mmCIF file of C-alpha atoms and ligand atoms in Angstrom:
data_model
loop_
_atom_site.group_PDB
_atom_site.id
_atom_site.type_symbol
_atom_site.label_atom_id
_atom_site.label_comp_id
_atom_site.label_asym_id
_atom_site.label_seq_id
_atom_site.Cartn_x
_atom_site.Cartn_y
_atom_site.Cartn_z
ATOM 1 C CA UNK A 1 0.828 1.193 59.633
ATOM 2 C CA UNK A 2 0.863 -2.000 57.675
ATOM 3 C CA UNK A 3 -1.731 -1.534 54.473
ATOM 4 C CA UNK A 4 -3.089 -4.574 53.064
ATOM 5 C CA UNK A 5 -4.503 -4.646 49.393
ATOM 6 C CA UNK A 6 -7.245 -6.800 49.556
ATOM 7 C CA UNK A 7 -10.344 -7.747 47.417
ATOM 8 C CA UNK A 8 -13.071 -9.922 49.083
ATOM 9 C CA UNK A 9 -12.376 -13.557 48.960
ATOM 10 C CA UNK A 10 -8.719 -13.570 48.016
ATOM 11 C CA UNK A 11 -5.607 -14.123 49.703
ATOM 12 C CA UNK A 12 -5.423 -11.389 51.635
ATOM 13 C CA UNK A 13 -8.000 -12.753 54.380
ATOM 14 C CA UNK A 14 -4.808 -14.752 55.803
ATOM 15 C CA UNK A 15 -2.868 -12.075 56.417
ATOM 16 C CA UNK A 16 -5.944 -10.173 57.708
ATOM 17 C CA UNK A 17 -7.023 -12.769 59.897
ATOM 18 C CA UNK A 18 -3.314 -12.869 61.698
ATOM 19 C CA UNK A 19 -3.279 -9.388 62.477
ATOM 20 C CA UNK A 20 -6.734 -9.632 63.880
ATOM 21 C CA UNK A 21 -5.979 -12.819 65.642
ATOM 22 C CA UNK A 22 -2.847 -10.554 67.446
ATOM 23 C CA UNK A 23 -4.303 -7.485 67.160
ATOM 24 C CA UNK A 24 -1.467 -5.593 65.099
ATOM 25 C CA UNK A 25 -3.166 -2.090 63.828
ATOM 26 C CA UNK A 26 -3.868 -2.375 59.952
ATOM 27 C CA UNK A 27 -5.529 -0.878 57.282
ATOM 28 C CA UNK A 28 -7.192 -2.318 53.886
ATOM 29 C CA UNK A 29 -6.848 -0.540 50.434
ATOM 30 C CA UNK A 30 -9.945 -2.299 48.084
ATOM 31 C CA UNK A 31 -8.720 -3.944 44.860
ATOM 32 C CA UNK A 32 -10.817 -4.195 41.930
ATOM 33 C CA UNK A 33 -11.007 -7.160 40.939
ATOM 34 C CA UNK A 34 -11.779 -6.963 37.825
ATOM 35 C CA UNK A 35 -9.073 -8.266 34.947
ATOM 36 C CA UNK A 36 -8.897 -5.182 33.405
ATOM 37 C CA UNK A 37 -8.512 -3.158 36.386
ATOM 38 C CA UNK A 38 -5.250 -5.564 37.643
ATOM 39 C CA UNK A 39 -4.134 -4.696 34.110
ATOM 40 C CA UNK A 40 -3.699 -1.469 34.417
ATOM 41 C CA UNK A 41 -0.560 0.657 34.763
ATOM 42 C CA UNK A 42 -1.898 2.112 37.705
ATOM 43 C CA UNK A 43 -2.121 -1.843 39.340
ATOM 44 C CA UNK A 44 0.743 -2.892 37.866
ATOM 45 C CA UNK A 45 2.998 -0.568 39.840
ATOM 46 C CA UNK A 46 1.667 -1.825 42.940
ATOM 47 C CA UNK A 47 2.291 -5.399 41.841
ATOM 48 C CA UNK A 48 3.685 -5.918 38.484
ATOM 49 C CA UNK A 49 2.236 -9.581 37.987
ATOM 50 C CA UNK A 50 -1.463 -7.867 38.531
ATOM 51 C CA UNK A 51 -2.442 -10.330 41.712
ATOM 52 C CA UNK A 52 -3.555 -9.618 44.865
ATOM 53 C CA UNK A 53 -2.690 -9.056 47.714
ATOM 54 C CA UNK A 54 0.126 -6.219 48.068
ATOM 55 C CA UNK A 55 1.444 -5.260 51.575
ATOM 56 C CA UNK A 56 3.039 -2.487 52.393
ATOM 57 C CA UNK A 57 4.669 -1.361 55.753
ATOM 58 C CA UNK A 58 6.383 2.425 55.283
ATOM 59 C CA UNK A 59 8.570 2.093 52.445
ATOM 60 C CA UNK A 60 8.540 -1.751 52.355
ATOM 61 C CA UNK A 61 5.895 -3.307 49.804
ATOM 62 C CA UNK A 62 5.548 -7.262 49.170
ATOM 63 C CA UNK A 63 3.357 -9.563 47.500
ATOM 64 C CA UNK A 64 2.828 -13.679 48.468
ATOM 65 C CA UNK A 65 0.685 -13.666 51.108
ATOM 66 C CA UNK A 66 1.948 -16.342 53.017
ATOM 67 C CA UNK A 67 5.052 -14.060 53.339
ATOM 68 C CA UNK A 68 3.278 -11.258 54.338
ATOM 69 C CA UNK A 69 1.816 -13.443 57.150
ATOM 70 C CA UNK A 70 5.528 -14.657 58.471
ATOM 71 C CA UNK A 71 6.513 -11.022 58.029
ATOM 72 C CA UNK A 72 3.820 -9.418 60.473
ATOM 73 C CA UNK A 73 4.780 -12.167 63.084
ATOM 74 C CA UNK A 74 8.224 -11.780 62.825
ATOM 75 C CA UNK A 75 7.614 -8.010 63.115
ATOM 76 C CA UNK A 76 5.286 -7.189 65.182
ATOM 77 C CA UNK A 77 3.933 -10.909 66.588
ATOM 78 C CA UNK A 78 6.450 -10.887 69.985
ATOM 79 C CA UNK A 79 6.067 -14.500 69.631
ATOM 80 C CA UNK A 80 3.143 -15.320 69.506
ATOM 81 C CA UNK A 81 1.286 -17.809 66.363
ATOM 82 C CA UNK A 82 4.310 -19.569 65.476
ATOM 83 C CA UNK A 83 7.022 -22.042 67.469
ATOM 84 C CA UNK A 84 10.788 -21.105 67.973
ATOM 85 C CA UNK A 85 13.396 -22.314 65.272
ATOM 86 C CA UNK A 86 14.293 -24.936 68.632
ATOM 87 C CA UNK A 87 10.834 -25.958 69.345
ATOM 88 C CA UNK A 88 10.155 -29.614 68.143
ATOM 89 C CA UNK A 89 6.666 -27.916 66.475
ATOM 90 C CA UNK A 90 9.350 -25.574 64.462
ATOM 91 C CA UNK A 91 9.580 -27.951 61.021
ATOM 92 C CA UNK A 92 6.049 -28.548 60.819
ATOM 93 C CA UNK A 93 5.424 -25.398 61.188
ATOM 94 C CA UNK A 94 7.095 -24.044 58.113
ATOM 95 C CA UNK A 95 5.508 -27.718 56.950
ATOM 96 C CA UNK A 96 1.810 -26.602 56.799
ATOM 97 C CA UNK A 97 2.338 -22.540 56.180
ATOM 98 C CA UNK A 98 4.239 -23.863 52.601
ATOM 99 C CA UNK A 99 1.600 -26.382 52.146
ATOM 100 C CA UNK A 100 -1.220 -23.935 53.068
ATOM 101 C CA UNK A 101 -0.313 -22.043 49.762
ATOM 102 C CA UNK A 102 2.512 -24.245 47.801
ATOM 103 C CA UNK A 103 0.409 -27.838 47.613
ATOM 104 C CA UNK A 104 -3.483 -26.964 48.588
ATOM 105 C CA UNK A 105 -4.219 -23.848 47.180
ATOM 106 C CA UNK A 106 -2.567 -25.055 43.868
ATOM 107 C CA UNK A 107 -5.140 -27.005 42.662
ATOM 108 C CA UNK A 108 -7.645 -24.732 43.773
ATOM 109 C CA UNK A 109 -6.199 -21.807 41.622
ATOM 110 C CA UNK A 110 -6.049 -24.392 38.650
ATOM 111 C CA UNK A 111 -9.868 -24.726 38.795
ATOM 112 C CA UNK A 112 -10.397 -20.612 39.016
ATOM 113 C CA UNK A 113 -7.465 -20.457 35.913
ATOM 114 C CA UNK A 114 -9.192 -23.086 33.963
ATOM 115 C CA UNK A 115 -12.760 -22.141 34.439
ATOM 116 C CA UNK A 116 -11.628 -18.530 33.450
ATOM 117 C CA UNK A 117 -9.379 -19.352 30.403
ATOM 118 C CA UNK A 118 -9.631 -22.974 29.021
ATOM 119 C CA UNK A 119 -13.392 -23.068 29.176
ATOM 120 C CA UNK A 120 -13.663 -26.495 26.554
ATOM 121 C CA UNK A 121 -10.783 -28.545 28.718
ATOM 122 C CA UNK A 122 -12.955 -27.588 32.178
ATOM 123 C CA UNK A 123 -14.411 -31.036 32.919
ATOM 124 C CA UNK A 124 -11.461 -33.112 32.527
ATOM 125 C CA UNK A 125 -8.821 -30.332 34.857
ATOM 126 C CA UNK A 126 -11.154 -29.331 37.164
ATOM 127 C CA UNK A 127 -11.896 -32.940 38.044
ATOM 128 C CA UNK A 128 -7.907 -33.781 38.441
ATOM 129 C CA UNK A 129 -7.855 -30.612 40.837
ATOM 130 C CA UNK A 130 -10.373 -30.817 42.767
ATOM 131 C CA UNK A 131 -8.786 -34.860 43.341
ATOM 132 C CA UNK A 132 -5.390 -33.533 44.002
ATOM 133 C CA UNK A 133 -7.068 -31.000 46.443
ATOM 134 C CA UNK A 134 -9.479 -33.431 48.071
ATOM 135 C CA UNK A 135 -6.089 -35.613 48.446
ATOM 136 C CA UNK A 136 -4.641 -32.791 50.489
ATOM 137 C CA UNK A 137 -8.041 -32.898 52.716
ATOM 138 C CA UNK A 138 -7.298 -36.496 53.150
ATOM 139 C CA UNK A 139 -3.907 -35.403 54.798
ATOM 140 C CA UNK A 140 -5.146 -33.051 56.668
ATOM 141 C CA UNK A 141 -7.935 -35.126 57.930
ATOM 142 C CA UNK A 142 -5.215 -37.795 59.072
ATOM 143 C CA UNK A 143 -3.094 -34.799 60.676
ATOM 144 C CA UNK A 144 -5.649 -33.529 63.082
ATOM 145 C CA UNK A 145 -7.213 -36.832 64.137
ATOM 146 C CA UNK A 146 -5.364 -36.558 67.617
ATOM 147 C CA UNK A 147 -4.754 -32.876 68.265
ATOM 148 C CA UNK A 148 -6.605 -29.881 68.416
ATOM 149 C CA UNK A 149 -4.517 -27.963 66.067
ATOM 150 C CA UNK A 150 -1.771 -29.119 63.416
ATOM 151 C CA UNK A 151 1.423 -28.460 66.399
ATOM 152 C CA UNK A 152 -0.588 -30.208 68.870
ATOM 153 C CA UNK A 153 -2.572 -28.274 71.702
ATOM 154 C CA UNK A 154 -1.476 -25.059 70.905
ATOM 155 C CA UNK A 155 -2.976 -22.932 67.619
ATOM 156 C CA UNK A 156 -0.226 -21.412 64.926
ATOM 157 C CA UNK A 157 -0.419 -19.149 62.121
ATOM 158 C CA UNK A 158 -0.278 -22.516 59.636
ATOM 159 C CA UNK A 159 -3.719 -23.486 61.137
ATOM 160 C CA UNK A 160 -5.180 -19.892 60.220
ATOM 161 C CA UNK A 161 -3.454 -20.371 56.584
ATOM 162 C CA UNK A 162 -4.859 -23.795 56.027
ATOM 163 C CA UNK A 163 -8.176 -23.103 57.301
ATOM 164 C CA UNK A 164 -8.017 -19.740 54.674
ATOM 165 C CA UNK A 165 -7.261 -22.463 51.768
ATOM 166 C CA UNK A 166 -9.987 -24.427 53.361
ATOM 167 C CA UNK A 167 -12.691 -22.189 52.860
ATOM 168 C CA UNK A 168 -12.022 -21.990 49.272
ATOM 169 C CA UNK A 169 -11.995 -25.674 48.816
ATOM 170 C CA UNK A 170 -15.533 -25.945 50.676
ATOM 171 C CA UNK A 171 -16.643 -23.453 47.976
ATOM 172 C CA UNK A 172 -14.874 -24.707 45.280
ATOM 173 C CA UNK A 173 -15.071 -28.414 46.012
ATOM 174 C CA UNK A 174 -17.561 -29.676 48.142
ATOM 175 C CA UNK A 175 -19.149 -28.000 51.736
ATOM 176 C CA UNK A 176 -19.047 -32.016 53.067
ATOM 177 C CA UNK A 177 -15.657 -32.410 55.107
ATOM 178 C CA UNK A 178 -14.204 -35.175 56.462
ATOM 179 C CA UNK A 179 -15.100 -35.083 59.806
ATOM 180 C CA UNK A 180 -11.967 -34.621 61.822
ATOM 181 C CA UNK A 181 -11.068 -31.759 59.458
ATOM 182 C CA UNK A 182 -14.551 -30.510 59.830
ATOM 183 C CA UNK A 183 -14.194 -30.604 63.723
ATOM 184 C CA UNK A 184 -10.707 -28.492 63.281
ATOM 185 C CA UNK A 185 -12.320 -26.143 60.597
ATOM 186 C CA UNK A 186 -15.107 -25.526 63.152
ATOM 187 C CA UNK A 187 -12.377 -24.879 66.011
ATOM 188 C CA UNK A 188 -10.187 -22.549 64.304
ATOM 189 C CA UNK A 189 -13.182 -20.718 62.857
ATOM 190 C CA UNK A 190 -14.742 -20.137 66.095
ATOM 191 C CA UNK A 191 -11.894 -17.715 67.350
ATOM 192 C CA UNK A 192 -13.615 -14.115 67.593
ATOM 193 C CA UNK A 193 -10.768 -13.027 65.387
ATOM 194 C CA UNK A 194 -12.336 -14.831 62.383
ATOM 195 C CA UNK A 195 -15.716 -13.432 62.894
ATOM 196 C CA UNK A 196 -13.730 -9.923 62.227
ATOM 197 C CA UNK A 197 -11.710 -11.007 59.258
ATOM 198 C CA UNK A 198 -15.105 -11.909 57.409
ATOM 199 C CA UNK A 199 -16.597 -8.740 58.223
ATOM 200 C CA UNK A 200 -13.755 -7.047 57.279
ATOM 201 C CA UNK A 201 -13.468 -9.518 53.646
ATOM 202 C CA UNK A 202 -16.674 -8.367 53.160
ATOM 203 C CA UNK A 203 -16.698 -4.862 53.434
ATOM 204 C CA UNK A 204 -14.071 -4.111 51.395
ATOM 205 C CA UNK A 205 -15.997 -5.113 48.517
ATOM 206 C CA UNK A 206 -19.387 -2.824 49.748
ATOM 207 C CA UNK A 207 -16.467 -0.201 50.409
ATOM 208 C CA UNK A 208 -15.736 -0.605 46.481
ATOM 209 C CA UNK A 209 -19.423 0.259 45.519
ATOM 210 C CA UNK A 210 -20.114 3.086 47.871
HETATM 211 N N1 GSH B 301 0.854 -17.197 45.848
HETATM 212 C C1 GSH B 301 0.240 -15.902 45.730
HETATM 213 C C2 GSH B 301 -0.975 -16.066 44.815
HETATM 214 C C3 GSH B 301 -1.617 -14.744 44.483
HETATM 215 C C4 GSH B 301 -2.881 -14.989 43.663
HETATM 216 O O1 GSH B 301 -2.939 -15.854 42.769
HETATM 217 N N2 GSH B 301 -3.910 -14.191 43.965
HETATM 218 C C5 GSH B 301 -5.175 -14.358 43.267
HETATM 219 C C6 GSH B 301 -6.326 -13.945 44.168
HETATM 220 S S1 GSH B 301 -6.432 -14.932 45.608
HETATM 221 C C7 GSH B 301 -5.175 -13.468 42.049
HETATM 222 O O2 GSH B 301 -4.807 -12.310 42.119
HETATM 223 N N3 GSH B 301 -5.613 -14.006 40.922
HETATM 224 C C8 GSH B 301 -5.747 -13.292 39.702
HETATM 225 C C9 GSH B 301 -4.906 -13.819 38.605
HETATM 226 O O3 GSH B 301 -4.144 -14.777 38.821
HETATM 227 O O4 GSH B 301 -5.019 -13.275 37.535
HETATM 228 C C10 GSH B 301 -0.144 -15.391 47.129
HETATM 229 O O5 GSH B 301 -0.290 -16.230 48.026
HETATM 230 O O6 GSH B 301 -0.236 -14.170 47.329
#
Protein backbone atom coordinates (compact mmCIF):
# COMPACT_ATOMS: atom_id res chain seq x y z
CA UNK A 1 0.00 0.00 0.00
CA UNK A 2 1.27 3.40 -0.94
CA UNK A 3 2.57 5.25 2.54
CA UNK A 4 2.64 8.86 2.49
CA UNK A 5 4.91 10.88 5.00
CA UNK A 6 3.02 13.70 5.80
CA UNK A 7 3.00 16.54 8.46
CA UNK A 8 -0.12 18.81 8.63
CA UNK A 9 -0.07 21.62 6.21
CA UNK A 10 2.70 20.53 3.89
CA UNK A 11 2.94 19.12 0.61
CA UNK A 12 1.75 16.03 1.15
CA UNK A 13 -2.09 17.15 1.20
CA UNK A 14 -1.76 17.02 -2.82
CA UNK A 15 -0.90 13.78 -3.06
CA UNK A 16 -3.43 12.92 -0.30
CA UNK A 17 -6.14 14.69 -1.79
CA UNK A 18 -5.62 12.62 -5.32
CA UNK A 19 -5.84 9.40 -3.80
CA UNK A 20 -8.92 10.44 -1.95
CA UNK A 21 -10.34 12.14 -4.94
CA UNK A 22 -9.87 8.32 -6.78
CA UNK A 23 -10.06 6.44 -3.94
CA UNK A 24 -6.58 4.51 -4.18
CA UNK A 25 -6.05 2.74 -0.53
CA UNK A 26 -3.24 4.73 1.43
CA UNK A 27 -1.76 5.14 4.55
CA UNK A 28 -0.01 8.30 6.39
CA UNK A 29 3.25 7.98 8.50
CA UNK A 30 3.30 11.57 10.81
CA UNK A 31 6.45 13.68 10.34
CA UNK A 32 7.71 15.83 12.96
CA UNK A 33 8.08 18.76 11.91
CA UNK A 34 10.27 20.08 13.86
CA UNK A 35 13.98 21.19 12.34
CA UNK A 36 15.72 19.12 14.50
CA UNK A 37 13.69 16.15 14.08
CA UNK A 38 14.15 16.39 9.87
CA UNK A 39 17.79 16.56 10.95
CA UNK A 40 18.15 13.57 12.24
CA UNK A 41 19.82 10.42 10.92
CA UNK A 42 16.82 8.62 11.48
CA UNK A 43 14.88 11.40 8.86
CA UNK A 44 17.54 11.70 6.78
CA UNK A 45 17.41 8.11 5.55
CA UNK A 46 13.96 8.51 4.59
CA UNK A 47 14.79 11.67 2.67
CA UNK A 48 18.28 12.82 2.73
CA UNK A 49 17.47 16.65 2.04
CA UNK A 50 15.20 16.48 5.47
CA UNK A 51 11.74 17.72 3.57
CA UNK A 52 8.60 16.37 3.49
CA UNK A 53 6.77 14.48 1.98
CA UNK A 54 8.35 10.86 1.28
CA UNK A 55 6.27 8.20 -0.62
CA UNK A 56 6.78 4.94 -0.64
CA UNK A 57 5.01 2.08 -2.62
CA UNK A 58 6.78 -1.59 -1.66
CA UNK A 59 10.29 -1.10 -2.29
CA UNK A 60 9.90 2.16 -4.29
CA UNK A 61 10.39 5.47 -2.13
CA UNK A 62 10.27 9.16 -3.73
CA UNK A 63 10.19 12.59 -2.67
CA UNK A 64 8.61 15.87 -4.88
CA UNK A 65 5.25 15.71 -4.37
CA UNK A 66 4.04 16.72 -7.52
CA UNK A 67 5.74 13.46 -8.72
CA UNK A 68 4.27 11.44 -6.31
CA UNK A 69 0.88 12.79 -7.56
CA UNK A 70 1.67 11.83 -11.49
CA UNK A 71 3.00 8.56 -10.09
CA UNK A 72 -0.31 7.37 -8.24
CA UNK A 73 -2.28 8.29 -11.49
CA UNK A 74 -0.14 6.70 -13.72
CA UNK A 75 -0.27 3.68 -11.37
CA UNK A 76 -3.16 3.14 -10.05
CA UNK A 77 -5.50 6.25 -11.62
CA UNK A 78 -6.95 3.95 -14.86
CA UNK A 79 -7.29 7.25 -16.37
CA UNK A 80 -8.87 9.15 -14.60
CA UNK A 81 -7.57 13.16 -13.28
CA UNK A 82 -5.39 13.76 -16.09
CA UNK A 83 -5.85 14.00 -20.23
CA UNK A 84 -4.11 11.53 -22.72
CA UNK A 85 -0.59 12.53 -24.19
CA UNK A 86 -3.20 13.09 -27.63
CA UNK A 87 -5.79 15.05 -25.91
CA UNK A 88 -5.60 18.83 -26.88
CA UNK A 89 -5.91 19.43 -22.71
CA UNK A 90 -2.50 17.17 -22.61
CA UNK A 91 0.20 20.37 -22.65
CA UNK A 92 -1.63 22.34 -20.28
CA UNK A 93 -1.91 19.82 -18.28
CA UNK A 94 1.72 19.19 -17.53
CA UNK A 95 1.39 23.33 -17.85
CA UNK A 96 -0.37 23.92 -14.46
CA UNK A 97 0.90 20.55 -12.42
CA UNK A 98 4.76 22.26 -13.07
CA UNK A 99 3.40 25.58 -12.28
CA UNK A 100 1.38 24.31 -9.27
CA UNK A 101 4.84 23.62 -7.57
CA UNK A 102 7.75 25.08 -10.03
CA UNK A 103 6.34 28.99 -10.33
CA UNK A 104 3.51 29.44 -7.39
CA UNK A 105 4.65 27.66 -4.60
CA UNK A 106 8.15 29.27 -5.11
CA UNK A 107 7.52 32.37 -3.76
CA UNK A 108 5.50 31.05 -1.15
CA UNK A 109 8.42 28.84 0.23
CA UNK A 110 10.67 32.07 -0.05
CA UNK A 111 8.42 33.81 2.54
CA UNK A 112 8.43 30.49 5.04
CA UNK A 113 12.63 30.38 4.23
CA UNK A 114 13.00 34.00 4.89
CA UNK A 115 10.77 34.44 7.84
CA UNK A 116 12.63 31.35 9.34
CA UNK A 117 16.29 32.30 8.49
CA UNK A 118 16.87 35.95 7.30
CA UNK A 119 14.68 37.46 9.96
CA UNK A 120 16.31 41.43 9.40
CA UNK A 121 15.84 41.18 5.29
CA UNK A 122 11.90 39.93 5.99
CA UNK A 123 10.08 43.11 4.91
CA UNK A 124 11.77 43.83 1.78
CA UNK A 125 11.61 39.57 0.37
CA UNK A 126 8.54 38.79 1.69
CA UNK A 127 6.98 41.77 -0.06
CA UNK A 128 8.72 40.74 -3.62
CA UNK A 129 7.14 37.16 -2.94
CA UNK A 130 4.14 37.60 -1.98
CA UNK A 131 4.05 40.13 -5.55
CA UNK A 132 5.51 37.42 -7.62
CA UNK A 133 2.87 35.05 -6.02
CA UNK A 134 -0.09 37.42 -6.21
CA UNK A 135 1.20 37.75 -10.04
CA UNK A 136 0.62 34.05 -10.43
CA UNK A 137 -3.10 34.64 -8.89
CA UNK A 138 -3.47 37.19 -11.54
CA UNK A 139 -2.86 34.31 -14.14
CA UNK A 140 -4.82 32.12 -12.73
CA UNK A 141 -7.63 34.49 -12.30
CA UNK A 142 -7.41 35.21 -16.20
CA UNK A 143 -7.23 31.25 -16.82
CA UNK A 144 -10.47 30.29 -15.24
CA UNK A 145 -12.59 33.28 -16.28
CA UNK A 146 -14.43 31.00 -18.93
CA UNK A 147 -14.21 27.43 -17.67
CA UNK A 148 -14.99 25.60 -14.76
CA UNK A 149 -11.68 24.06 -14.31
CA UNK A 150 -8.11 24.94 -15.87
CA UNK A 151 -8.77 21.99 -19.10
CA UNK A 152 -12.13 23.32 -19.56
CA UNK A 153 -15.33 21.41 -18.22
CA UNK A 154 -13.69 18.59 -16.98
CA UNK A 155 -11.53 18.65 -13.39
CA UNK A 156 -7.62 17.31 -13.50
CA UNK A 157 -5.13 16.56 -11.00
CA UNK A 158 -3.39 20.26 -11.89
CA UNK A 159 -6.62 21.87 -10.48
CA UNK A 160 -6.24 19.79 -7.10
CA UNK A 161 -2.33 20.88 -7.15
CA UNK A 162 -3.04 24.51 -7.72
CA UNK A 163 -5.82 24.77 -5.42
CA UNK A 164 -3.16 22.89 -2.66
CA UNK A 165 -0.66 25.97 -3.49
CA UNK A 166 -3.70 28.09 -3.18
CA UNK A 167 -4.49 27.48 0.22
CA UNK A 168 -1.13 28.41 1.31
CA UNK A 169 -1.17 31.65 -0.50
CA UNK A 170 -4.67 32.57 1.20
CA UNK A 171 -2.74 31.95 4.46
CA UNK A 172 0.31 33.32 3.59
CA UNK A 173 -0.84 36.22 1.45
CA UNK A 174 -4.11 37.46 1.74
CA UNK A 175 -7.76 35.33 2.34
CA UNK A 176 -9.28 38.14 -0.43
CA UNK A 177 -9.17 36.35 -3.98
CA UNK A 178 -9.83 37.57 -7.09
CA UNK A 179 -13.09 36.58 -7.75
CA UNK A 180 -13.00 34.19 -10.64
CA UNK A 181 -10.21 32.34 -8.80
CA UNK A 182 -12.27 32.53 -5.71
CA UNK A 183 -15.32 31.00 -7.62
CA UNK A 184 -12.80 28.01 -8.88
CA UNK A 185 -11.18 27.71 -5.33
CA UNK A 186 -14.74 27.33 -3.99
CA UNK A 187 -15.55 24.62 -6.83
CA UNK A 188 -12.67 22.45 -6.50
CA UNK A 189 -12.89 22.66 -2.71
CA UNK A 190 -16.36 21.56 -2.58
CA UNK A 191 -15.56 17.93 -3.90
CA UNK A 192 -16.28 15.51 -0.80
CA UNK A 193 -12.77 14.31 -1.41
CA UNK A 194 -11.34 17.58 0.01
CA UNK A 195 -13.44 17.56 3.05
CA UNK A 196 -11.39 14.09 3.73
CA UNK A 197 -7.96 15.32 2.88
CA UNK A 198 -8.38 18.12 5.66
CA UNK A 199 -9.49 15.75 8.12
CA UNK A 200 -6.96 13.57 7.32
CA UNK A 201 -4.08 16.90 7.27
CA UNK A 202 -5.29 17.39 10.45
CA UNK A 203 -5.12 14.37 12.23
CA UNK A 204 -1.91 13.47 11.53
CA UNK A 205 -0.69 16.16 13.59
CA UNK A 206 -3.29 15.13 16.82
CA UNK A 207 -1.94 11.52 15.80
CA UNK A 208 1.68 13.06 16.65
CA UNK A 209 0.57 14.16 20.23
CA UNK A 210 -1.43 11.18 21.29
N1 LIG B 1 9.30 20.59 -4.23
C1 LIG B 1 9.21 19.79 -3.04
C2 LIG B 1 9.29 20.76 -1.85
C3 LIG B 1 9.37 20.03 -0.54
C4 LIG B 1 9.34 21.05 0.60
O1 LIG B 1 9.94 22.14 0.55
N2 LIG B 1 8.62 20.68 1.67
C5 LIG B 1 8.49 21.58 2.80
C6 LIG B 1 7.16 21.35 3.50
S1 LIG B 1 5.79 21.68 2.46
C7 LIG B 1 9.60 21.30 3.77
O2 LIG B 1 9.88 20.16 4.09
N3 LIG B 1 10.24 22.35 4.27
C8 LIG B 1 11.26 22.27 5.25
C9 LIG B 1 12.57 22.79 4.79
O3 LIG B 1 12.69 23.21 3.63
O4 LIG B 1 13.46 22.79 5.61
C10 LIG B 1 7.90 18.99 -3.05
O5 LIG B 1 6.98 19.41 -3.76
O6 LIG B 1 7.83 17.93 -2.41
Amino acid sequence: MLKIYHSTGTRGFRVIWVCEELSVPYEIAPVNFAPEYRATPEWRAVNPLGKVPVMTDGDMKMFESCAMMQYVLDRYGNGRLQPVADDPTYAHYLQWCWFAEATFARPLGEIVNHRREFKPELDAVVAEMKGRATACVAVLDTAVSDRPYLLGETISAADLSICYTLRGYRRMVTETLPANVQAYFDRVTALPSYERTVKADTETSERLKG
